[in-house]
Short mmCIF file of the C-alpha atoms (twelve columns), coordinates in Angstrom:
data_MODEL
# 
_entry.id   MODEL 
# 
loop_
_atom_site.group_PDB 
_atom_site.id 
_atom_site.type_symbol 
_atom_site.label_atom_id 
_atom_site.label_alt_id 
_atom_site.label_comp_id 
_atom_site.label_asym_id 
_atom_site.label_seq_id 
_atom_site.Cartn_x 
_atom_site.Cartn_y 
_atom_site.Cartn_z 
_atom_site.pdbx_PDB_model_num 
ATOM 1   C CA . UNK A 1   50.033 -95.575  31.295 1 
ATOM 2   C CA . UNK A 2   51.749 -92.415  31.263 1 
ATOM 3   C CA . UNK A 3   49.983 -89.349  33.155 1 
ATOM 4   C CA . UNK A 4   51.345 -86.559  30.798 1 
ATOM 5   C CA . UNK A 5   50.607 -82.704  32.223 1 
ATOM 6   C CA . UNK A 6   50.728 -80.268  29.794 1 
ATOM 7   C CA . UNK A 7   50.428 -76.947  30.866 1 
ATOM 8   C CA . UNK A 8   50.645 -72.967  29.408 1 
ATOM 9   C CA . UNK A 9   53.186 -71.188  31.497 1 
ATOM 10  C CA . UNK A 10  56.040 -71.745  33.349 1 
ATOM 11  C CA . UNK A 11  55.349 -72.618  37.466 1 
ATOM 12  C CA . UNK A 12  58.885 -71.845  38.260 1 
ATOM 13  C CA . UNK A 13  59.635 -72.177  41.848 1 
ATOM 14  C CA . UNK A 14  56.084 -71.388  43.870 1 
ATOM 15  C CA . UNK A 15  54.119 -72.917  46.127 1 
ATOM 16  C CA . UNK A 16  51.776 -74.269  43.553 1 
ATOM 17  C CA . UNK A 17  55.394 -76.156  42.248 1 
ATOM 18  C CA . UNK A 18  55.844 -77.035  45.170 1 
ATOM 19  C CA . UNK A 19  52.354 -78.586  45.658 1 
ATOM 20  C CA . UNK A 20  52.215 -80.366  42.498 1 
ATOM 21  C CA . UNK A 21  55.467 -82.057  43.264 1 
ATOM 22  C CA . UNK A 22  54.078 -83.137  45.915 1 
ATOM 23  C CA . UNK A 23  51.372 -85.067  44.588 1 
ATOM 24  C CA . UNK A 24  53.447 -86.345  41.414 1 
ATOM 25  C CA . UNK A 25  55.551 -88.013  43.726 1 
ATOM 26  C CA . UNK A 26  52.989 -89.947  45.568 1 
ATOM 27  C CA . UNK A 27  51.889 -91.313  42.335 1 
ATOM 28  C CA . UNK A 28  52.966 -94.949  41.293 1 
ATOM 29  C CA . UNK A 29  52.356 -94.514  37.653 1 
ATOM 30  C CA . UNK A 30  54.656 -93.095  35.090 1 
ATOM 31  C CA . UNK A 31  53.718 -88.882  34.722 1 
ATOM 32  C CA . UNK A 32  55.739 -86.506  32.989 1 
ATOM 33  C CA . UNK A 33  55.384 -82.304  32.671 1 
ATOM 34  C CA . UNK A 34  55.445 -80.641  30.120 1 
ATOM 35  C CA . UNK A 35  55.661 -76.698  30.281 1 
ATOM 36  C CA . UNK A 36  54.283 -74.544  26.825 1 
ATOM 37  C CA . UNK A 37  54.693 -70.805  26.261 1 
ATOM 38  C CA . UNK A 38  51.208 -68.785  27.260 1 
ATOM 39  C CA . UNK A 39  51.132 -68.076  23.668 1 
ATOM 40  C CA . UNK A 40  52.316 -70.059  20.620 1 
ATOM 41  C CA . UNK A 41  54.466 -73.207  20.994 1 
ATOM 42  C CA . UNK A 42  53.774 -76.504  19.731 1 
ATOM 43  C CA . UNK A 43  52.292 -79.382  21.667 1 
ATOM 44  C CA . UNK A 44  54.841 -82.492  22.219 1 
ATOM 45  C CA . UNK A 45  53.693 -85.344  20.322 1 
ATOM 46  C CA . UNK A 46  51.511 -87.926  21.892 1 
ATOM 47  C CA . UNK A 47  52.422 -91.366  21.954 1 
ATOM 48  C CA . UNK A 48  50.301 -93.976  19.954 1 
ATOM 49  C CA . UNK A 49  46.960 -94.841  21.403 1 
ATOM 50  C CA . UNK A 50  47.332 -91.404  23.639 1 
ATOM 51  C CA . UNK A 51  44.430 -89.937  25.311 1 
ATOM 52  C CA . UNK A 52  44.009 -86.083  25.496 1 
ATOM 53  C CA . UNK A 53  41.801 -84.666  28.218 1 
ATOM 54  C CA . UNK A 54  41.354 -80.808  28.035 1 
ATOM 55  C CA . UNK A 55  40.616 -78.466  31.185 1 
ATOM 56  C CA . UNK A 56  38.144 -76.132  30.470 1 
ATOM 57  C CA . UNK A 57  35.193 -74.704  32.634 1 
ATOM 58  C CA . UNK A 58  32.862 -76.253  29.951 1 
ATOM 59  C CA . UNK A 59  34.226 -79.722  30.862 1 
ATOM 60  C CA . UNK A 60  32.233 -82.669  32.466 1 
ATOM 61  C CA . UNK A 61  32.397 -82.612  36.257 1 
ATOM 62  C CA . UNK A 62  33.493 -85.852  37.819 1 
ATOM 63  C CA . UNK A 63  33.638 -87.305  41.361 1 
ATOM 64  C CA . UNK A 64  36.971 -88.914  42.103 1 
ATOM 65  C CA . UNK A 65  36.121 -92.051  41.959 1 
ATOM 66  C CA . UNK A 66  34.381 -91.469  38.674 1 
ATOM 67  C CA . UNK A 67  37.746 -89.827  37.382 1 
ATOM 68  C CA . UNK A 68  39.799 -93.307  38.684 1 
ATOM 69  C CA . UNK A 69  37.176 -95.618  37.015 1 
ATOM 70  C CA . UNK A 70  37.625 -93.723  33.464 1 
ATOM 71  C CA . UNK A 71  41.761 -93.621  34.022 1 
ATOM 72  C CA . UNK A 72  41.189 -97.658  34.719 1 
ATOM 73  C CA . UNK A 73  39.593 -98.062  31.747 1 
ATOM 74  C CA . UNK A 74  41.592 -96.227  29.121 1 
ATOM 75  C CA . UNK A 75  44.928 -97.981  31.373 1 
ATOM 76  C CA . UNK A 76  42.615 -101.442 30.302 1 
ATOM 77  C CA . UNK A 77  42.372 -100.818 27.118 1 
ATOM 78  C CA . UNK A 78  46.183 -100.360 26.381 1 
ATOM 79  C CA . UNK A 79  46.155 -96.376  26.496 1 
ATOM 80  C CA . UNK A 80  49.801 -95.839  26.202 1 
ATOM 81  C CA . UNK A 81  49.588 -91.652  27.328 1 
ATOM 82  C CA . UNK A 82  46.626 -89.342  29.049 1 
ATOM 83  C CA . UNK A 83  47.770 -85.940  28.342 1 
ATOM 84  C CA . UNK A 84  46.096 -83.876  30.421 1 
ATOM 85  C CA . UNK A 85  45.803 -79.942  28.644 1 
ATOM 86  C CA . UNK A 86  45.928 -76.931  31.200 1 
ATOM 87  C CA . UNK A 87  45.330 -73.473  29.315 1 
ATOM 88  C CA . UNK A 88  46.941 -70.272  29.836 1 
ATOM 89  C CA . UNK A 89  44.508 -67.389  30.940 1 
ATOM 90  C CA . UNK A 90  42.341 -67.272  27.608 1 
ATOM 91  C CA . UNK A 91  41.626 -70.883  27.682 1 
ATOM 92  C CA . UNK A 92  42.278 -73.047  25.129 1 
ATOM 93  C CA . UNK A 93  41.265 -72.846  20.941 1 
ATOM 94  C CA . UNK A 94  37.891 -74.363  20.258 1 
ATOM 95  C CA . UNK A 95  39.784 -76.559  18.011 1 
ATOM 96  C CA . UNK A 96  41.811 -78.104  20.811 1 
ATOM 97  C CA . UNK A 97  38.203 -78.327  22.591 1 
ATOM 98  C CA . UNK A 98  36.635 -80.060  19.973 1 
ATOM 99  C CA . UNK A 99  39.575 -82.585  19.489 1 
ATOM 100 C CA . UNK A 100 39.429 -83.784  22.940 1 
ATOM 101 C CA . UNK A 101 38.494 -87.244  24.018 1 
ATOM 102 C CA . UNK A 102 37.393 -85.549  27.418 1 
ATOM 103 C CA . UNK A 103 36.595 -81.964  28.561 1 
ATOM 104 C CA . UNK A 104 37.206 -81.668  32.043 1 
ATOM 105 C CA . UNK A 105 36.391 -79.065  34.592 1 
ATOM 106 C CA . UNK A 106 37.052 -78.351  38.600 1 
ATOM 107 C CA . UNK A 107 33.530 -76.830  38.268 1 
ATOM 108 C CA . UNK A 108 31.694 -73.525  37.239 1 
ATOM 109 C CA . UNK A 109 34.158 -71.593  39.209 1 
ATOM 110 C CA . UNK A 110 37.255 -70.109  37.824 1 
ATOM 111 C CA . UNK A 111 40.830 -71.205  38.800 1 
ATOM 112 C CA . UNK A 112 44.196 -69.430  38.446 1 
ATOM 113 C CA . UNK A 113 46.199 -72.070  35.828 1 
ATOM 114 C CA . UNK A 114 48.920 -72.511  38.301 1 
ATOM 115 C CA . UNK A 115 46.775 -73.717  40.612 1 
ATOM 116 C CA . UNK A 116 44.804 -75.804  38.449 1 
ATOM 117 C CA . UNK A 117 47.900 -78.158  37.933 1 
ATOM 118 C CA . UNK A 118 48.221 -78.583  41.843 1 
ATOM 119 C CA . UNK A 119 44.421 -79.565  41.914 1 
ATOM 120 C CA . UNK A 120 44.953 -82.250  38.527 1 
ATOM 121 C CA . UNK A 121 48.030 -83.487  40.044 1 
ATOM 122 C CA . UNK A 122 46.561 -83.938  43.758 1 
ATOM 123 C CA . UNK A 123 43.423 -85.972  41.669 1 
ATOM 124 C CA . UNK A 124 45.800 -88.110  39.725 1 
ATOM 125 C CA . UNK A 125 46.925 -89.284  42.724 1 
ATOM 126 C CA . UNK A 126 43.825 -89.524  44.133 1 
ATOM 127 C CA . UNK A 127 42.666 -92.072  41.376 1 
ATOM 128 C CA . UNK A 128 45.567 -94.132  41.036 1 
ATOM 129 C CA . UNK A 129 45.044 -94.340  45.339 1 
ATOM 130 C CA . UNK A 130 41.488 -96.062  44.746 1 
ATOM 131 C CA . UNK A 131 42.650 -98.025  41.776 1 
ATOM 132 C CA . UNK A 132 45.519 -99.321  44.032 1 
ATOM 133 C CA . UNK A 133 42.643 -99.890  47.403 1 
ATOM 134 C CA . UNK A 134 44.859 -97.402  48.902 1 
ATOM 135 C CA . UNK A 135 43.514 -96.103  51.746 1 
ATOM 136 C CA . UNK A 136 44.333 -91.817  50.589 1 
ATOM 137 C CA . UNK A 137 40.614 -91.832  49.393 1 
ATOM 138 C CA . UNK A 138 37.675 -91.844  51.653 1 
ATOM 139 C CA . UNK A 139 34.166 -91.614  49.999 1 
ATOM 140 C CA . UNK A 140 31.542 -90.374  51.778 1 
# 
């Protein structure tokens, strides 16, 4: 399954870049970014049988091993694409919200967009480490 970022605004080269990189290499599935304008823009379009999560301080709150066992099961059930949906500063249109297969949040705080990607990419890793029995992932 395809772990497919999309995110409002361009990273460029920063330490949040950097950090995401990071963790995007580690992973062993397929991922992909995809960078929007803050404003406007069209999203890219999602493969067949695609899943779109949307961050957003509304979102469900998940422990990471919660997040792996929800990525296992949409991987089981022949999810082609998760595309993961980072806003730009405003957040994203209620439509978007309401179209979503999963709202997602870091938690009540709020988190510069930039580094939200860092903190998805470092938890994609993170699940597909305790879906693998990798040892990156120590609970409790």
């Amino acid at each position: 399954m395809l772990l497919h970022i999309v995110a409002r605004g361009k990273i460029g080269r920063s330490p949040e870049a950097e950090l995401t990189e990071r963790y995007l290499k580690r992973i062993n599935w397929p991922t992909k970014v995809t960078e929007l304008p803050d404003r406007g823009g069209t999203l890219p379009d999602a493969a067949s049988k695609a899943i779109t999560v949307v961050l957003d301080e509304r979102g469900k709150t998940l422990s990471s091993t919660e997040f792996a066992r929800i990525l296992e099961g949409w991987r089981d059930a022949g999810r082609r694409e998760a595309r993961f949906l980072i806003g730009a500063a405003d957040g994203h249109d209620e439509s978007l919200r309401d179209d979503a297969d999963l709202l997602l949040s870091f938690g009540p705080a709020t988190w510069p967009h930039m580094l939200a990607r860092a903190m998805l990419a470092e938890q994609l890793f993170r699940a597909t480490s305790i879906l693998a029995n990798h040892p990156y992932h120590r609970d409790g």
